[in-house]
């Protein structure tokens, strides 16, 4: 859900919502085991419930900056240099879930950098660098 609200005369911000599946997260032990399984198998980045929240916030920043396209470009360039498919770079350096869509790639990279800082993968750091540059430049496209 997206809305527009004024911040000052003549200024606008785009607002995005973050949603969590209350059914799956209401079973604490089951939810944590599901997250742990995802981490063990490389489906998601490590970090438990906090990485999930950061991932969802990453979607907001990616929408504001149009970073999904930039994320795919970063990975495509890395793959070309390594002589492999982009999905191989994504699965090896971000997560398997990140390989499902450019939007998930941007969100997973954001969560990786927020959770692991300088220990995040170089791929995630490059993607978040693009997000930061776009954010600093005024957000790029919106929506």
mmCIF file of C-alpha atoms in Angstrom:
data_model
loop_
_atom_site.group_PDB
_atom_site.id
_atom_site.type_symbol
_atom_site.label_atom_id
_atom_site.label_comp_id
_atom_site.label_asym_id
_atom_site.label_seq_id
_atom_site.Cartn_x
_atom_site.Cartn_y
_atom_site.Cartn_z
ATOM 1 C CA UNK A 1 0.000 0.000 0.000
ATOM 2 C CA UNK A 2 1.426 3.359 -0.958
ATOM 3 C CA UNK A 3 0.222 6.813 -0.030
ATOM 4 C CA UNK A 4 1.367 10.383 -0.391
ATOM 5 C CA UNK A 5 1.567 12.917 2.404
ATOM 6 C CA UNK A 6 2.967 16.411 2.503
ATOM 7 C CA UNK A 7 6.062 17.047 4.595
ATOM 8 C CA UNK A 8 6.165 20.801 4.146
ATOM 9 C CA UNK A 9 4.587 23.254 1.734
ATOM 10 C CA UNK A 10 5.323 21.898 -1.730
ATOM 11 C CA UNK A 11 7.065 18.769 -0.431
ATOM 12 C CA UNK A 12 5.869 15.195 -0.710
ATOM 13 C CA UNK A 13 7.007 11.834 0.565
ATOM 14 C CA UNK A 14 5.975 8.395 -0.606
ATOM 15 C CA UNK A 15 4.966 6.068 2.196
ATOM 16 C CA UNK A 16 5.210 2.289 2.010
ATOM 17 C CA UNK A 17 3.978 -0.254 4.499
ATOM 18 C CA UNK A 18 5.879 -3.217 5.876
ATOM 19 C CA UNK A 19 3.897 -6.358 6.496
ATOM 20 C CA UNK A 20 4.701 -9.543 8.365
ATOM 21 C CA UNK A 21 2.824 -12.819 8.170
ATOM 22 C CA UNK A 22 1.170 -12.984 11.589
ATOM 23 C CA UNK A 23 0.219 -16.641 11.152
ATOM 24 C CA UNK A 24 3.779 -17.906 10.730
ATOM 25 C CA UNK A 25 5.385 -15.481 13.181
ATOM 26 C CA UNK A 26 2.816 -16.141 15.940
ATOM 27 C CA UNK A 27 4.361 -19.576 16.551
ATOM 28 C CA UNK A 28 7.645 -18.374 18.058
ATOM 29 C CA UNK A 29 9.544 -21.683 18.149
ATOM 30 C CA UNK A 30 8.256 -22.754 14.731
ATOM 31 C CA UNK A 31 9.043 -19.359 13.229
ATOM 32 C CA UNK A 32 12.586 -19.357 14.598
ATOM 33 C CA UNK A 33 13.158 -22.927 13.371
ATOM 34 C CA UNK A 34 11.900 -21.964 9.926
ATOM 35 C CA UNK A 35 14.322 -19.020 9.857
ATOM 36 C CA UNK A 36 17.186 -21.202 11.129
ATOM 37 C CA UNK A 37 16.464 -23.756 8.404
ATOM 38 C CA UNK A 38 16.538 -20.991 5.801
ATOM 39 C CA UNK A 39 19.889 -19.810 7.123
ATOM 40 C CA UNK A 40 21.382 -23.338 7.190
ATOM 41 C CA UNK A 41 20.351 -24.012 3.600
ATOM 42 C CA UNK A 42 21.405 -20.617 2.218
ATOM 43 C CA UNK A 43 17.815 -19.652 1.429
ATOM 44 C CA UNK A 44 18.148 -16.446 3.477
ATOM 45 C CA UNK A 45 20.922 -14.487 5.109
ATOM 46 C CA UNK A 46 21.757 -15.114 8.770
ATOM 47 C CA UNK A 47 20.163 -12.992 11.453
ATOM 48 C CA UNK A 48 16.851 -14.472 12.539
ATOM 49 C CA UNK A 49 13.831 -12.229 13.032
ATOM 50 C CA UNK A 50 15.954 -9.077 12.873
ATOM 51 C CA UNK A 51 17.229 -9.930 9.390
ATOM 52 C CA UNK A 52 13.610 -10.469 8.311
ATOM 53 C CA UNK A 53 12.654 -7.005 9.563
ATOM 54 C CA UNK A 54 15.697 -5.461 7.875
ATOM 55 C CA UNK A 55 14.877 -7.315 4.661
ATOM 56 C CA UNK A 56 11.380 -5.795 4.673
ATOM 57 C CA UNK A 57 12.817 -2.326 5.329
ATOM 58 C CA UNK A 58 15.195 -2.982 2.427
ATOM 59 C CA UNK A 59 12.133 -3.322 0.177
ATOM 60 C CA UNK A 60 11.034 0.171 1.213
ATOM 61 C CA UNK A 61 14.428 1.708 0.440
ATOM 62 C CA UNK A 62 14.670 -0.234 -2.828
ATOM 63 C CA UNK A 63 11.236 1.025 -3.914
ATOM 64 C CA UNK A 64 12.171 4.603 -3.080
ATOM 65 C CA UNK A 65 15.424 4.441 -5.010
ATOM 66 C CA UNK A 66 14.676 2.046 -7.854
ATOM 67 C CA UNK A 67 17.543 -0.081 -6.560
ATOM 68 C CA UNK A 68 16.265 -3.434 -7.844
ATOM 69 C CA UNK A 69 17.527 -2.567 -11.319
ATOM 70 C CA UNK A 70 20.866 -1.400 -9.943
ATOM 71 C CA UNK A 71 21.162 -4.586 -7.882
ATOM 72 C CA UNK A 72 20.693 -6.737 -10.965
ATOM 73 C CA UNK A 73 23.298 -4.672 -12.850
ATOM 74 C CA UNK A 74 25.862 -5.145 -10.053
ATOM 75 C CA UNK A 75 25.342 -8.908 -10.140
ATOM 76 C CA UNK A 76 25.317 -9.107 -13.930
ATOM 77 C CA UNK A 77 28.651 -7.270 -14.078
ATOM 78 C CA UNK A 78 30.172 -9.575 -11.439
ATOM 79 C CA UNK A 79 28.880 -12.652 -13.256
ATOM 80 C CA UNK A 80 30.260 -11.492 -16.588
ATOM 81 C CA UNK A 81 33.694 -10.924 -15.025
ATOM 82 C CA UNK A 82 33.620 -14.383 -13.405
ATOM 83 C CA UNK A 83 32.229 -16.142 -16.486
ATOM 84 C CA UNK A 84 29.194 -17.505 -14.635
ATOM 85 C CA UNK A 85 25.445 -16.928 -14.578
ATOM 86 C CA UNK A 86 24.097 -14.056 -12.439
ATOM 87 C CA UNK A 87 22.030 -16.522 -10.399
ATOM 88 C CA UNK A 88 25.246 -18.307 -9.390
ATOM 89 C CA UNK A 89 26.715 -15.061 -8.052
ATOM 90 C CA UNK A 90 23.504 -14.229 -6.201
ATOM 91 C CA UNK A 91 23.181 -17.661 -4.565
ATOM 92 C CA UNK A 92 26.860 -17.781 -3.597
ATOM 93 C CA UNK A 93 27.226 -14.216 -2.348
ATOM 94 C CA UNK A 94 23.784 -13.141 -1.118
ATOM 95 C CA UNK A 95 21.176 -15.904 -0.753
ATOM 96 C CA UNK A 96 19.078 -18.334 -2.757
ATOM 97 C CA UNK A 97 15.959 -16.271 -2.007
ATOM 98 C CA UNK A 98 17.695 -13.228 -3.492
ATOM 99 C CA UNK A 99 17.865 -15.108 -6.816
ATOM 100 C CA UNK A 100 14.060 -15.254 -7.099
ATOM 101 C CA UNK A 101 13.593 -11.601 -8.140
ATOM 102 C CA UNK A 102 15.552 -8.346 -8.416
ATOM 103 C CA UNK A 103 13.441 -6.857 -5.607
ATOM 104 C CA UNK A 104 14.400 -9.732 -3.298
ATOM 105 C CA UNK A 105 18.040 -9.329 -4.313
ATOM 106 C CA UNK A 106 18.035 -5.677 -3.223
ATOM 107 C CA UNK A 107 16.205 -6.453 0.040
ATOM 108 C CA UNK A 108 18.461 -9.399 0.940
ATOM 109 C CA UNK A 109 21.597 -7.377 0.171
ATOM 110 C CA UNK A 110 20.312 -4.556 2.376
ATOM 111 C CA UNK A 111 19.625 -6.966 5.249
ATOM 112 C CA UNK A 112 23.062 -8.568 4.802
ATOM 113 C CA UNK A 113 24.855 -5.226 5.081
ATOM 114 C CA UNK A 114 22.711 -4.004 7.980
ATOM 115 C CA UNK A 115 23.232 -7.275 9.891
ATOM 116 C CA UNK A 116 26.886 -7.926 9.100
ATOM 117 C CA UNK A 117 28.378 -4.526 8.284
ATOM 118 C CA UNK A 118 31.873 -4.865 6.817
ATOM 119 C CA UNK A 119 31.552 -8.670 7.019
ATOM 120 C CA UNK A 120 28.671 -8.674 4.521
ATOM 121 C CA UNK A 121 29.487 -10.041 1.091
ATOM 122 C CA UNK A 122 31.210 -7.724 -1.360
ATOM 123 C CA UNK A 123 28.205 -8.160 -3.647
ATOM 124 C CA UNK A 124 25.779 -7.011 -0.950
ATOM 125 C CA UNK A 125 28.049 -4.085 -0.138
ATOM 126 C CA UNK A 126 28.164 -3.020 -3.795
ATOM 127 C CA UNK A 127 24.368 -3.215 -4.081
ATOM 128 C CA UNK A 128 23.847 -1.194 -0.908
ATOM 129 C CA UNK A 129 26.440 1.289 -2.153
ATOM 130 C CA UNK A 130 24.207 1.809 -5.190
ATOM 131 C CA UNK A 131 21.173 2.192 -2.928
ATOM 132 C CA UNK A 132 23.009 4.771 -0.812
ATOM 133 C CA UNK A 133 24.128 6.743 -3.862
ATOM 134 C CA UNK A 134 20.603 6.797 -5.256
ATOM 135 C CA UNK A 135 19.155 7.763 -1.884
ATOM 136 C CA UNK A 136 21.697 10.569 -1.478
ATOM 137 C CA UNK A 137 20.941 11.793 -4.994
ATOM 138 C CA UNK A 138 17.279 12.228 -4.188
ATOM 139 C CA UNK A 139 15.929 8.736 -4.463
ATOM 140 C CA UNK A 140 15.859 8.162 -8.216
ATOM 141 C CA UNK A 141 12.496 6.860 -9.354
ATOM 142 C CA UNK A 142 9.730 6.282 -6.858
ATOM 143 C CA UNK A 143 7.052 3.628 -6.709
#
